[in-house]
Amino acid sequence: MAAGVVVGGSRTPIRNDWNRADAETLYGLPFADLTFQAQSIHRDNFDPNRVEMASLLSIKTGGCPEDCGYCSQSAHYDTGLKTTRLMDCADVVAAAQRAKHAGAARFCMAAAWRSPKDRDLDKICSMITAVKAIGMETCVTLGMLTPKQAARLADAGLDFYNHNVDSSPEFYRKIVTTRTLQDRIDTLAHVREAGIKVCCGGIIGMGESVEDRLGMLVLLANLPRHPESVPINLWNEVNGVPVSQTAERPDPIALVRLVATARIMMPKSVLRLSAGRQYMTDELQALCFLAGASSIFIGDVLLTTKNPLRDRDANLLDRLGITSGLA
Ligand code: SAM
Ligand code: DTB
Ligand code: SF4
């Protein structure tokens, strides 16, 4: 066994020493071989007939000082979005109740911040405690954190922190200039240090190459510990942002290959088909589940953009014999 290899599941090694050539070799396998390997690893680690459901809420929308070239919420671009203040805790809990009723097990609260202010964090901690009290898992995504802020979120009982690497290091520099990828990696380390589970993935379809997508997987799979959750977002169209000039929707087969490669490289991470499912056919989503995706966001909107209607999702999962594992 290669150095740095730890045995994970029954026959699944957990590696943190991936290079791009390894990723390219997997990605380039004949489709049947790649997806068979991915599905075998998926079955070693997960119930293949179960998809976890999470729900999102934008608790503070727009006006963000960062210049992420894909995002409707950046103050650098005119996207026509209405900016809002941080929501009240009672309204957040009411939205969480509705999400729970619709079948979500996890509630993810997102704020358009570069980083939270300490007084904002008091309110966020109350939201976390209140959402946990209704029996849901909690996730927040608030931008960069100090170690102290991460520890406060952990004390409030937070389960997951979402903070994406978004793309390969090379492509990242082209789409965000107001922070570095290292800033993101530092926050991920603070989140880990505080004992919070990590949700970290990225976006495809912004005009990046296949090499960039694989570079992103290598980055994720070589973090000191694999993220427990890996969201794979297809860029959701937003008018007025720079990415709208370069975006190209990926070939559907390329998406399945990417999911399968991620499944093999990070055998125990939950892969979430996140933004962009409304552009996917039912057949494509089914192939992504076969390749190892086992989580989705439900609800008609994500943060500011569209998601498939609940009935369409329920119908698809029903036809595939997939359950959410909730009673
Ligand atoms: N401001 C915080 C941050 O950037 O970490 C949290 C909110 S931000 C909206 C969370 C993530 O949403 C981003 O890292 C990015 O991966 C994803 N995202 C933003 N706009 C998107 C879009 N139009 N399509 C797909 N994913 C998007
Ligand atoms: C993630 O990777 N995807 C979610 C969640 N983390 C916060 C956000 C998707 C946002 C899509 C664009 C929008 O609706 O504004
Ligand atoms: Fe701000 Fe997050 Fe959007 Fe970047 S992705 S502009 S940090 S809300």
Tab-separated table of C-alpha atoms and ligand atoms in Angstrom:
chain	number	residue	atom	x	y	z
A	1	MET	CA	0.000	0.000	0.000
A	2	ALA	CA	1.320	3.475	-0.883
A	3	ALA	CA	2.552	5.781	1.875
A	4	GLY	CA	-0.165	8.016	3.305
A	5	VAL	CA	-2.884	5.483	2.545
A	6	VAL	CA	-5.321	4.719	5.346
A	7	VAL	CA	-7.880	1.951	5.012
A	8	GLY	CA	-11.351	3.447	5.106
A	9	GLY	CA	-14.391	1.222	4.384
A	10	SER	CA	-14.297	-2.510	3.820
A	11	ARG	CA	-12.134	-2.116	0.742
A	12	THR	CA	-11.835	1.627	0.300
A	13	PRO	CA	-8.541	3.348	0.953
A	14	ILE	CA	-8.707	7.004	2.007
A	15	ARG	CA	-5.901	8.906	0.279
A	16	ASN	CA	-4.755	12.491	0.586
A	17	ASP	CA	-1.888	12.223	-1.892
A	18	TRP	CA	-3.707	12.525	-5.212
A	19	ASN	CA	-2.105	14.158	-8.218
A	20	ARG	CA	-3.701	15.377	-11.413
A	21	ALA	CA	-2.412	12.415	-13.417
A	22	ASP	CA	-4.263	10.020	-11.045
A	23	ALA	CA	-7.439	12.035	-11.452
A	24	GLU	CA	-7.081	12.189	-15.238
A	25	THR	CA	-6.541	8.426	-15.425
A	26	LEU	CA	-9.732	7.740	-13.482
A	27	TYR	CA	-11.727	10.374	-15.381
A	28	GLY	CA	-10.576	8.932	-18.725
A	29	LEU	CA	-11.536	5.316	-18.007
A	30	PRO	CA	-14.160	3.779	-20.293
A	31	PHE	CA	-17.511	5.038	-18.970
A	32	ALA	CA	-18.733	1.598	-17.833
A	33	ASP	CA	-15.502	0.890	-15.939
A	34	LEU	CA	-15.481	4.313	-14.292
A	35	THR	CA	-19.114	4.220	-13.175
A	36	PHE	CA	-18.894	0.566	-12.038
A	37	GLN	CA	-15.896	1.400	-9.844
A	38	ALA	CA	-17.638	4.498	-8.487
A	39	GLN	CA	-20.878	2.629	-7.759
A	40	SER	CA	-18.946	-0.219	-6.066
A	41	ILE	CA	-17.184	2.253	-3.776
A	42	HIS	CA	-20.466	4.057	-3.187
A	43	ARG	CA	-22.107	0.789	-2.063
A	44	ASP	CA	-19.200	0.063	0.278
A	45	ASN	CA	-19.851	3.298	2.090
A	46	PHE	CA	-23.476	4.349	1.542
A	47	ASP	CA	-26.989	3.025	1.040
A	48	PRO	CA	-27.294	3.327	-2.776
A	49	ASN	CA	-31.065	3.875	-2.553
A	50	ARG	CA	-30.898	6.825	-0.231
A	51	VAL	CA	-30.471	10.492	-1.070
A	52	GLU	CA	-30.127	13.048	1.699
A	53	MET	CA	-32.185	16.231	1.407
A	54	ALA	CA	-31.087	19.648	2.555
A	55	SER	CA	-32.742	23.036	2.255
A	56	LEU	CA	-31.188	26.471	1.814
A	57	LEU	CA	-32.140	29.903	3.067
A	58	SER	CA	-30.476	33.198	2.273
A	59	ILE	CA	-30.547	34.901	5.683
A	60	LYS	CA	-28.752	38.030	4.385
A	61	THR	CA	-28.928	38.689	0.668
A	62	GLY	CA	-26.778	40.821	-1.655
A	63	GLY	CA	-24.453	43.764	-1.171
A	64	CYS	CA	-21.421	41.496	-0.669
A	65	PRO	CA	-18.006	43.245	-0.841
A	66	GLU	CA	-16.350	40.246	-2.550
A	67	ASP	CA	-16.045	40.190	-6.351
A	68	CYS	CA	-16.765	36.488	-7.066
A	69	GLY	CA	-17.385	36.583	-10.812
A	70	TYR	CA	-20.210	34.032	-10.702
A	71	CYS	CA	-22.346	35.459	-7.910
A	72	SER	CA	-25.580	37.444	-8.064
A	73	GLN	CA	-24.880	38.833	-4.586
A	74	SER	CA	-21.627	40.683	-5.226
A	75	ALA	CA	-21.904	44.472	-4.876
A	76	HIS	CA	-19.378	44.773	-7.744
A	77	TYR	CA	-21.979	43.861	-10.393
A	78	ASP	CA	-25.421	45.087	-11.315
A	79	THR	CA	-27.537	41.945	-11.160
A	80	GLY	CA	-30.803	43.647	-10.215
A	81	LEU	CA	-30.893	41.819	-6.880
A	82	LYS	CA	-32.580	43.434	-3.876
A	83	THR	CA	-30.255	43.653	-0.862
A	84	THR	CA	-31.666	42.649	2.522
A	85	ARG	CA	-30.557	42.867	6.164
A	86	LEU	CA	-29.935	39.856	8.373
A	87	MET	CA	-33.257	38.084	8.969
A	88	ASP	CA	-34.869	37.753	12.386
A	89	CYS	CA	-34.389	34.471	14.185
A	90	ALA	CA	-38.140	33.746	14.346
A	91	ASP	CA	-38.493	34.048	10.539
A	92	VAL	CA	-35.508	31.762	10.014
A	93	VAL	CA	-36.980	29.123	12.327
A	94	ALA	CA	-40.339	29.357	10.543
A	95	ALA	CA	-38.568	28.712	7.214
A	96	ALA	CA	-36.703	25.786	8.773
A	97	GLN	CA	-40.005	24.318	9.980
A	98	ARG	CA	-41.391	24.527	6.423
A	99	ALA	CA	-38.251	22.876	5.046
A	100	LYS	CA	-38.505	20.093	7.613
A	101	HIS	CA	-42.137	19.575	6.699
A	102	ALA	CA	-41.112	19.317	3.014
A	103	GLY	CA	-38.642	16.541	3.900
A	104	ALA	CA	-35.302	18.275	4.533
A	105	ALA	CA	-33.077	16.869	7.263
A	106	ARG	CA	-30.506	19.690	7.113
A	107	PHE	CA	-31.057	23.435	7.030
A	108	CYS	CA	-28.317	25.567	5.495
A	109	MET	CA	-28.303	29.287	6.260
A	110	ALA	CA	-26.240	31.493	3.958
A	111	ALA	CA	-25.143	35.111	4.312
A	112	ALA	CA	-23.595	37.329	1.626
A	113	TRP	CA	-20.638	38.379	3.740
A	114	ARG	CA	-16.871	38.461	3.274
A	115	SER	CA	-16.774	37.498	6.966
A	116	PRO	CA	-19.225	37.902	9.843
A	117	LYS	CA	-19.018	40.685	12.417
A	118	ASP	CA	-18.976	39.520	16.024
A	119	ARG	CA	-22.379	41.088	16.749
A	120	ASP	CA	-23.849	39.224	13.734
A	121	LEU	CA	-22.475	36.025	15.147
A	122	ASP	CA	-24.620	36.379	18.298
A	123	LYS	CA	-27.727	36.264	16.100
A	124	ILE	CA	-26.366	33.401	13.996
A	125	CYS	CA	-25.635	31.363	17.138
A	126	SER	CA	-29.243	31.861	18.292
A	127	MET	CA	-30.481	30.695	14.873
A	128	ILE	CA	-28.311	27.573	15.042
A	129	THR	CA	-29.560	26.667	18.496
A	130	ALA	CA	-33.194	27.297	17.522
A	131	VAL	CA	-33.011	25.275	14.277
A	132	LYS	CA	-31.341	22.385	16.091
A	133	ALA	CA	-34.132	22.502	18.658
A	134	ILE	CA	-36.698	21.616	15.963
A	135	GLY	CA	-34.665	18.498	15.181
A	136	MET	CA	-32.740	19.519	12.074
A	137	GLU	CA	-29.048	19.350	11.270
A	138	THR	CA	-27.559	22.822	10.812
A	139	CYS	CA	-25.169	24.268	8.262
A	140	VAL	CA	-24.111	27.891	7.847
A	141	THR	CA	-22.031	29.654	5.210
A	142	LEU	CA	-20.895	33.126	6.271
A	143	GLY	CA	-17.571	33.703	4.513
A	144	MET	CA	-14.169	33.749	6.206
A	145	LEU	CA	-13.941	32.954	9.930
A	146	THR	CA	-11.341	33.514	12.637
A	147	PRO	CA	-10.533	30.550	14.907
A	148	LYS	CA	-12.502	32.268	17.697
A	149	GLN	CA	-15.590	32.686	15.493
A	150	ALA	CA	-15.425	29.035	14.455
A	151	ALA	CA	-15.240	28.018	18.112
A	152	ARG	CA	-18.325	30.126	18.895
A	153	LEU	CA	-20.292	28.420	16.115
A	154	ALA	CA	-19.190	25.024	17.447
A	155	ASP	CA	-20.351	25.986	20.946
A	156	ALA	CA	-23.769	26.902	19.520
A	157	GLY	CA	-24.005	23.317	18.230
A	158	LEU	CA	-23.333	23.888	14.515
A	159	ASP	CA	-23.036	20.633	12.547
A	160	PHE	CA	-21.569	21.799	9.179
A	161	TYR	CA	-19.800	24.866	7.779
A	162	ASN	CA	-19.981	25.407	4.005
A	163	HIS	CA	-16.972	27.113	2.456
A	164	ASN	CA	-16.170	26.170	-1.138
A	165	VAL	CA	-12.814	26.132	-2.921
A	166	ASP	CA	-14.958	26.728	-6.022
A	167	SER	CA	-12.438	25.743	-8.736
A	168	SER	CA	-8.803	24.853	-9.444
A	169	PRO	CA	-6.171	27.235	-7.998
A	170	GLU	CA	-5.452	28.565	-11.540
A	171	PHE	CA	-9.081	29.244	-12.439
A	172	TYR	CA	-9.895	30.621	-8.965
A	173	ARG	CA	-7.527	33.542	-9.539
A	174	LYS	CA	-9.451	34.443	-12.708
A	175	ILE	CA	-12.862	34.631	-11.033
A	176	VAL	CA	-12.154	36.104	-7.573
A	177	THR	CA	-9.624	38.833	-6.789
A	178	THR	CA	-10.762	40.122	-3.379
A	179	ARG	CA	-9.452	37.056	-1.510
A	180	THR	CA	-7.067	34.214	-2.167
A	181	LEU	CA	-7.658	30.508	-2.235
A	182	GLN	CA	-5.302	30.315	0.766
A	183	ASP	CA	-7.775	32.513	2.695
A	184	ARG	CA	-10.429	29.868	2.005
A	185	ILE	CA	-8.113	27.045	3.056
A	186	ASP	CA	-7.261	28.876	6.297
A	187	THR	CA	-10.962	29.176	7.184
A	188	LEU	CA	-11.472	25.472	6.434
A	189	ALA	CA	-8.641	24.713	8.895
A	190	HIS	CA	-10.268	26.875	11.594
A	191	VAL	CA	-13.595	25.092	11.045
A	192	ARG	CA	-11.897	21.674	11.384
A	193	GLU	CA	-9.980	22.805	14.442
A	194	ALA	CA	-13.282	23.808	16.092
A	195	GLY	CA	-14.658	20.302	15.480
A	196	ILE	CA	-17.317	21.365	12.943
A	197	LYS	CA	-17.922	19.131	9.909
A	198	VAL	CA	-16.776	20.583	6.598
A	199	CYS	CA	-18.957	21.113	3.515
A	200	CYS	CA	-16.656	22.140	0.674
A	201	GLY	CA	-16.938	21.844	-3.090
A	202	GLY	CA	-17.201	24.095	-6.094
A	203	ILE	CA	-18.824	25.191	-9.319
A	204	ILE	CA	-18.492	23.890	-12.850
A	205	GLY	CA	-19.754	25.436	-16.061
A	206	MET	CA	-18.066	28.823	-15.649
A	207	GLY	CA	-15.811	28.361	-18.683
A	208	GLU	CA	-13.151	26.318	-16.875
A	209	SER	CA	-11.420	23.359	-18.528
A	210	VAL	CA	-11.781	19.695	-17.588
A	211	GLU	CA	-8.246	20.002	-16.125
A	212	ASP	CA	-9.511	22.783	-13.851
A	213	ARG	CA	-12.393	20.593	-12.676
A	214	LEU	CA	-10.003	17.747	-11.897
A	215	GLY	CA	-7.610	20.223	-10.260
A	216	MET	CA	-10.491	21.192	-7.976
A	217	LEU	CA	-11.083	17.534	-7.050
A	218	VAL	CA	-7.365	17.067	-6.301
A	219	LEU	CA	-7.459	20.162	-4.087
A	220	LEU	CA	-10.474	18.833	-2.171
A	221	ALA	CA	-9.164	15.267	-1.899
A	222	ASN	CA	-5.766	16.461	-0.621
A	223	LEU	CA	-7.162	18.577	2.222
A	224	PRO	CA	-5.826	17.195	5.544
A	225	ARG	CA	-9.224	15.470	5.938
A	226	HIS	CA	-11.761	14.998	3.169
A	227	PRO	CA	-14.812	17.247	3.562
A	228	GLU	CA	-17.777	15.290	4.946
A	229	SER	CA	-19.939	16.988	2.301
A	230	VAL	CA	-18.889	17.984	-1.230
A	231	PRO	CA	-21.360	20.207	-3.114
A	232	ILE	CA	-20.990	20.115	-6.889
A	233	ASN	CA	-22.737	23.168	-8.323
A	234	LEU	CA	-23.458	23.737	-11.997
A	235	TRP	CA	-23.205	27.469	-12.472
A	236	ASN	CA	-26.728	28.882	-12.211
A	237	GLU	CA	-27.134	31.629	-14.771
A	238	VAL	CA	-26.999	35.176	-13.432
A	239	ASN	CA	-27.133	38.191	-15.737
A	240	GLY	CA	-24.631	40.991	-15.218
A	241	VAL	CA	-21.731	39.006	-13.717
A	242	PRO	CA	-18.425	38.384	-15.550
A	243	VAL	CA	-18.944	34.618	-15.653
A	244	SER	CA	-22.010	35.142	-17.867
A	245	GLN	CA	-19.497	36.044	-20.632
A	246	THR	CA	-17.451	32.833	-20.305
A	247	ALA	CA	-19.945	30.247	-19.070
A	248	GLU	CA	-20.428	27.025	-20.956
A	249	ARG	CA	-22.728	24.291	-19.689
A	250	PRO	CA	-20.731	21.043	-19.344
A	251	ASP	CA	-21.422	18.028	-21.490
A	252	PRO	CA	-23.752	15.823	-19.356
A	253	ILE	CA	-21.470	12.796	-19.703
A	254	ALA	CA	-18.568	14.942	-18.477
A	255	LEU	CA	-20.609	15.775	-15.375
A	256	VAL	CA	-21.232	12.081	-14.645
A	257	ARG	CA	-17.522	11.373	-15.123
A	258	LEU	CA	-16.672	14.145	-12.673
A	259	VAL	CA	-19.101	12.847	-10.037
A	260	ALA	CA	-17.740	9.298	-10.446
A	261	THR	CA	-14.145	10.534	-10.161
A	262	ALA	CA	-15.022	12.512	-7.020
A	263	ARG	CA	-16.695	9.413	-5.555
A	264	ILE	CA	-13.543	7.330	-6.101
A	265	MET	CA	-11.153	10.011	-4.815
A	266	MET	CA	-13.219	10.837	-1.688
A	267	PRO	CA	-14.974	7.534	-0.908
A	268	LYS	CA	-16.687	8.586	2.301
A	269	SER	CA	-17.713	12.136	1.419
A	270	VAL	CA	-21.363	12.825	0.659
A	271	LEU	CA	-21.499	14.291	-2.858
A	272	ARG	CA	-24.282	16.807	-3.293
A	273	LEU	CA	-25.770	17.691	-6.674
A	274	SER	CA	-26.267	21.323	-5.725
A	275	ALA	CA	-27.036	24.310	-7.952
A	276	GLY	CA	-27.979	23.734	-11.574
A	277	ARG	CA	-30.187	20.649	-11.218
A	278	GLN	CA	-32.938	22.491	-13.066
A	279	TYR	CA	-30.792	22.279	-16.206
A	280	MET	CA	-30.406	18.492	-15.845
A	281	THR	CA	-32.716	15.886	-17.274
A	282	ASP	CA	-34.089	13.186	-14.985
A	283	GLU	CA	-31.842	10.689	-16.783
A	284	LEU	CA	-28.743	12.780	-16.084
A	285	GLN	CA	-29.605	13.085	-12.407
A	286	ALA	CA	-30.206	9.313	-12.259
A	287	LEU	CA	-26.741	8.710	-13.763
A	288	CYS	CA	-25.199	11.108	-11.228
A	289	PHE	CA	-26.861	9.141	-8.390
A	290	LEU	CA	-25.490	5.913	-9.900
A	291	ALA	CA	-22.047	7.510	-10.080
A	292	GLY	CA	-22.171	8.306	-6.356
A	293	ALA	CA	-24.069	11.541	-5.731
A	294	SER	CA	-26.371	11.089	-2.742
A	295	SER	CA	-27.573	14.469	-1.645
A	296	ILE	CA	-29.670	17.288	-3.111
A	297	PHE	CA	-31.105	20.635	-2.154
A	298	ILE	CA	-34.880	20.679	-2.186
A	299	GLY	CA	-37.101	23.755	-2.462
A	300	ASP	CA	-38.071	25.967	-5.369
A	301	VAL	CA	-35.220	28.439	-4.825
A	302	LEU	CA	-31.627	27.991	-3.713
A	303	LEU	CA	-30.407	31.372	-2.436
A	304	THR	CA	-31.317	33.749	-5.255
A	305	THR	CA	-31.702	31.342	-8.203
A	306	LYS	CA	-34.049	28.552	-9.198
A	307	ASN	CA	-34.094	24.885	-8.190
A	308	PRO	CA	-36.366	22.123	-9.556
A	309	LEU	CA	-39.927	22.175	-8.223
A	310	ARG	CA	-40.569	19.859	-5.269
A	311	ASP	CA	-43.070	17.751	-7.234
A	312	ARG	CA	-40.565	17.077	-9.994
A	313	ASP	CA	-37.974	15.924	-7.436
A	314	ALA	CA	-40.476	13.761	-5.565
A	315	ASN	CA	-41.563	12.161	-8.830
A	316	LEU	CA	-37.972	11.453	-9.912
A	317	LEU	CA	-36.907	9.938	-6.593
A	318	ASP	CA	-40.078	7.852	-6.514
A	319	ARG	CA	-39.413	6.454	-10.020
A	320	LEU	CA	-35.858	5.580	-8.954
A	321	GLY	CA	-36.961	3.911	-5.703
A	322	ILE	CA	-34.845	6.380	-3.767
A	323	THR	CA	-35.855	7.539	-0.298
A	324	SER	CA	-34.459	10.241	1.949
A	325	GLY	CA	-34.205	7.831	4.843
A	326	LEU	CA	-36.550	10.012	6.919
A	327	ALA	CA	-39.747	8.565	8.386
B	1	SAM	N1	-20.527	34.360	1.072
B	1	SAM	C1	-20.253	33.040	1.470
B	1	SAM	C2	-19.184	32.371	0.650
B	1	SAM	O1	-18.905	32.803	-0.457
B	1	SAM	O2	-18.637	31.388	1.146
B	1	SAM	C3	-21.495	32.148	1.465
B	1	SAM	C4	-22.525	32.249	0.369
B	1	SAM	S1	-21.968	31.835	-1.278
B	1	SAM	C5	-23.429	32.213	-2.200
B	1	SAM	C6	-21.855	30.066	-1.254
B	1	SAM	C7	-21.445	29.361	-2.503
B	1	SAM	O3	-22.487	29.416	-3.455
B	1	SAM	C8	-20.251	29.870	-3.275
B	1	SAM	O4	-19.036	29.456	-2.733
B	1	SAM	C9	-20.457	29.253	-4.635
B	1	SAM	O5	-19.829	27.989	-4.702
B	1	SAM	C10	-21.968	29.060	-4.710
B	1	SAM	N2	-22.569	29.906	-5.754
B	1	SAM	C11	-22.728	31.230	-5.729
B	1	SAM	N3	-23.346	31.672	-6.842
B	1	SAM	C12	-23.566	30.578	-7.614
B	1	SAM	C13	-24.173	30.381	-8.903
B	1	SAM	N4	-24.659	31.382	-9.607
B	1	SAM	N5	-24.251	29.125	-9.368
B	1	SAM	C14	-23.759	28.091	-8.639
B	1	SAM	N6	-23.198	28.213	-7.422
B	1	SAM	C15	-23.094	29.452	-6.918
B	2	DTB	C1	-23.172	25.425	-2.270
B	2	DTB	O1	-22.125	24.869	-2.668
B	2	DTB	N1	-24.238	25.619	-3.016
B	2	DTB	C2	-25.250	26.362	-2.296
B	2	DTB	C3	-24.681	26.381	-0.863
B	2	DTB	N2	-23.349	25.897	-1.040
B	2	DTB	C4	-24.703	27.607	-0.057
B	2	DTB	C5	-25.482	27.715	-2.874
B	2	DTB	C6	-25.886	27.652	-4.329
B	2	DTB	C7	-26.178	29.039	-4.722
B	2	DTB	C8	-26.682	29.135	-6.117
B	2	DTB	C9	-26.830	30.538	-6.522
B	2	DTB	C10	-27.946	31.293	-5.878
B	2	DTB	O2	-29.070	30.735	-5.692
B	2	DTB	O3	-27.757	32.471	-5.581
B	3	SF4	FE1	-20.150	37.179	-1.553
B	3	SF4	FE2	-20.208	34.525	-1.238
B	3	SF4	FE3	-21.329	35.676	-3.419
B	3	SF4	FE4	-18.687	35.653	-3.178
B	3	SF4	S1	-20.015	33.847	-3.364
B	3	SF4	S2	-19.965	37.427	-3.758
B	3	SF4	S3	-18.432	35.860	-0.970
B	3	SF4	S4	-22.000	35.900	-1.309
